[in-house]
Short mmCIF file of C-alpha atoms in Angstrom, two decimals:
data_model
loop_
_atom_site.label_atom_id
_atom_site.label_comp_id
_atom_site.label_asym_id
_atom_site.label_seq_id
_atom_site.Cartn_x
_atom_site.Cartn_y
_atom_site.Cartn_z
CA MET A 1 256.73 -105.04 178.90
CA GLN A 2 257.52 -102.31 176.27
CA ALA A 3 260.00 -101.21 174.41
CA GLN A 4 261.88 -98.37 175.69
CA ASN A 5 261.60 -96.39 172.46
CA ASP A 6 258.69 -96.64 173.40
CA THR A 7 257.88 -93.11 174.72
CA LEU A 8 254.65 -90.93 175.90
CA GLN A 9 253.78 -88.70 172.99
CA ILE A 10 252.94 -85.35 174.38
CA TYR A 11 251.82 -82.29 172.52
CA ASP A 12 252.72 -78.97 174.26
CA ILE A 13 249.75 -77.49 176.53
CA HIS A 14 247.18 -75.52 174.37
CA LEU A 15 246.46 -72.76 175.92
CA PRO A 16 242.91 -70.94 175.27
CA ASP A 17 242.28 -67.92 172.60
CA PRO A 18 242.39 -64.95 174.07
CA VAL A 19 238.81 -63.24 174.88
CA SER A 20 238.03 -60.91 173.24
CA ALA A 21 236.30 -57.37 173.72
CA TRP A 22 234.44 -57.51 170.98
CA PRO A 23 230.92 -58.33 171.18
CA PRO A 24 230.82 -56.32 174.08
CA ALA A 25 229.20 -58.19 177.34
CA PRO A 26 225.05 -57.01 178.05
CA GLY A 27 225.79 -54.80 180.48
CA TRP A 28 227.73 -52.66 178.80
CA TRP A 29 224.97 -52.67 175.92
CA LEU A 30 222.48 -51.42 178.24
CA LEU A 31 224.45 -49.07 179.55
CA LEU A 32 225.32 -47.47 175.52
CA ILE A 33 221.20 -47.39 175.08
CA VAL A 34 221.40 -45.95 178.17
CA ILE A 35 223.90 -43.19 178.06
CA LEU A 36 222.39 -42.15 173.90
CA LEU A 37 218.33 -41.47 176.29
CA ALA A 38 219.85 -39.77 178.36
CA THR A 39 222.62 -37.59 175.80
CA VAL A 40 219.20 -37.62 173.06
CA ALA A 41 217.05 -36.34 175.64
CA ALA A 42 219.17 -33.75 176.94
CA PHE A 43 219.26 -32.42 173.71
CA PHE A 44 215.87 -32.03 173.28
CA VAL A 45 215.15 -30.37 176.71
CA TRP A 46 218.30 -28.60 176.03
CA ARG A 47 216.02 -27.46 172.18
CA LYS A 48 213.67 -26.86 174.46
CA LEU A 49 214.87 -24.07 176.17
CA ARG A 50 216.92 -22.41 174.33
CA GLN A 51 214.02 -21.23 172.36
CA ARG A 52 211.85 -20.11 175.69
CA TRP A 53 215.45 -18.12 176.54
CA GLN A 54 214.59 -17.09 172.96
CA ARG A 55 211.54 -15.84 173.53
CA ARG A 56 211.29 -13.95 176.27
CA SER A 57 214.50 -12.68 174.80
CA ASP A 58 213.02 -10.87 171.62
CA CYS A 59 210.11 -9.51 173.89
CA LEU A 60 212.67 -8.13 176.31
CA GLN A 61 214.63 -6.58 173.22
CA GLN A 62 210.97 -5.54 171.59
CA LEU A 63 210.31 -3.83 174.47
CA GLN A 64 213.11 -2.35 174.43
CA ASN A 65 213.15 -0.95 170.91
CA LEU A 66 209.71 0.25 172.17
CA ARG A 67 211.41 2.45 174.71
CA SER A 68 213.40 3.65 172.58
CA HIS A 69 211.01 4.10 169.80
CA PHE A 70 208.31 6.27 171.99
CA ASP A 71 206.36 8.48 168.89
CA LYS A 72 202.99 6.68 169.69
CA THR A 73 200.47 7.87 171.66
CA ASP A 74 200.28 6.99 175.14
CA ALA A 75 197.83 4.24 174.18
CA GLN A 76 199.09 2.68 171.65
CA ALA A 77 202.31 1.95 173.51
CA CYS A 78 200.27 0.19 175.87
CA ALA A 79 198.91 -1.49 173.77
CA GLN A 80 201.68 -2.89 171.96
CA ILE A 81 203.88 -3.70 175.85
CA ASN A 82 200.48 -5.95 176.27
CA GLU A 83 201.28 -6.92 172.49
CA ILE A 84 204.78 -8.08 173.87
CA LEU A 85 202.87 -9.39 176.56
CA LYS A 86 201.07 -11.65 175.48
CA LEU A 87 203.39 -12.43 172.05
CA TYR A 88 205.36 -14.93 175.11
CA CYS A 89 202.75 -16.04 177.40
CA GLN A 90 201.01 -17.96 173.62
CA GLN A 91 203.89 -20.48 173.62
CA TYR A 92 203.18 -21.61 177.80
CA PHE A 93 199.09 -20.42 177.93
CA PRO A 94 198.02 -19.84 175.06
CA GLN A 95 194.45 -20.12 176.84
CA THR A 96 195.91 -16.16 176.94
CA VAL A 97 195.60 -14.68 173.83
CA ALA A 98 191.26 -13.91 174.57
CA LEU A 99 192.16 -12.34 177.60
CA HIS A 100 192.09 -8.38 178.51
CA GLY A 101 191.48 -6.27 180.93
CA GLN A 102 191.38 -6.95 185.01
CA VAL A 103 191.07 -10.81 184.19
CA TRP A 104 194.64 -10.46 182.04
CA VAL A 105 195.83 -8.13 185.16
CA ASP A 106 195.12 -10.93 187.74
CA PHE A 107 196.57 -13.46 185.44
CA LEU A 108 200.44 -12.52 184.79
CA ASN A 109 199.62 -10.96 188.61
CA GLN A 110 199.74 -14.44 188.96
CA LYS A 111 202.65 -16.32 186.64
CA GLY A 112 204.54 -13.59 188.35
CA PRO A 113 206.80 -14.18 192.00
CA VAL A 114 205.27 -11.14 192.95
CA PRO A 115 202.43 -9.50 191.18
CA LEU A 116 203.82 -6.38 189.83
CA PHE A 117 201.14 -4.65 188.44
CA ASN A 118 198.98 -3.03 190.48
CA ASN A 119 196.97 0.49 190.74
CA GLN A 120 197.83 2.35 187.64
CA SER A 121 200.10 -0.07 186.58
CA ALA A 122 197.45 -2.26 186.56
CA ARG A 123 194.39 -0.03 185.24
CA ALA A 124 197.12 1.70 182.39
CA LEU A 125 197.18 -2.79 180.71
CA ALA A 126 193.28 -3.75 181.30
CA GLU A 127 191.93 -1.02 179.93
CA ALA A 128 194.26 1.84 178.50
CA PRO A 129 194.40 -0.41 175.28
CA TYR A 130 191.10 0.60 174.77
CA ALA A 131 189.81 2.76 176.38
CA PRO A 132 189.63 7.02 174.09
CA PRO A 133 192.34 8.97 174.13
CA ARG A 134 192.09 10.85 176.83
CA ALA A 135 194.44 14.60 177.20
CA ASP A 136 195.26 13.02 180.86
CA TRP A 137 196.41 10.32 180.45
CA ARG A 138 199.67 10.36 182.45
CA GLN A 139 197.85 10.91 185.24
CA HIS A 140 194.69 8.44 185.42
CA TYR A 141 196.91 5.81 184.50
CA GLY A 142 200.28 7.00 185.34
CA GLU A 143 203.84 6.90 183.73
CA LEU A 144 205.05 4.71 179.93
CA ASP A 145 208.55 4.85 181.03
CA ASP A 146 207.15 2.32 184.88
CA LEU A 147 205.18 1.15 182.76
CA LEU A 148 207.68 -0.41 180.42
CA ALA A 149 210.52 -1.29 183.25
CA LEU A 150 207.24 -3.59 185.41
CA ALA A 151 206.70 -5.12 182.06
CA GLN A 152 210.34 -5.90 181.17
CA ARG A 153 211.26 -6.96 185.23
CA TRP A 154 207.67 -9.51 184.61
CA LEU A 155 209.27 -10.74 181.47
CA LYS A 156 212.67 -11.49 183.26
CA SER A 157 210.86 -12.99 186.18
CA ALA A 158 208.18 -14.58 184.80
CA ARG A 159 207.70 -18.88 185.85
CA THR A 160 205.25 -21.01 183.40
CA ASP A 161 203.51 -23.84 185.31
CA GLN A 162 206.97 -26.23 184.01
CA GLU A 163 209.52 -24.62 185.17
CA LYS A 164 207.93 -24.25 189.12
CA THR A 165 207.30 -27.71 188.82
CA VAL A 166 210.61 -28.39 188.31
CA ARG A 167 211.16 -25.84 191.23
CA GLN A 168 209.26 -27.09 193.55
CA SER A 169 210.86 -30.71 192.77
CA LEU A 170 214.20 -29.93 193.29
CA ALA A 171 213.83 -28.15 196.46
CA LYS A 172 212.12 -31.01 197.63
CA THR A 173 214.73 -33.60 196.18
CA GLU A 174 216.91 -31.31 198.77
CA ALA A 175 215.09 -30.98 201.46
CA ASN A 176 215.25 -34.60 201.99
#
């Protein structure tokens, strides 16, 4: 037997180091990457939408300026309305630069929510910029104010194919 002096040498309990928050678990890294990618994508979408809104706003402003400065002949003003509409469409539909006549009017009616250009307004857009000056211009093509109002209304309501696709997909998800 051993002597009573020999006591067991017991050391105090050592707790492990506290769990560190760094480095994060792989799931947190994945979440961070997803958030960064979503932020970058949202920025680019916002920037593209802003450019579209700016183009539409610029074209509407040009139409408004045209309305306040009717110092041109009716045929020249009609040609300028065509030019402004083509400038807007050029961003989304590059093939519209070559369109003219009834094909151009049909394109505009197809891209609007409802066909706006019919009868005199369609004839004015299709023929007036290319026709010789007429004494009975307003009787044949209608009032320039009406055509200008229709062009502004079309610009405010026109949808690109991309916007239509997004709206259709949103409508399908809401229906489900």
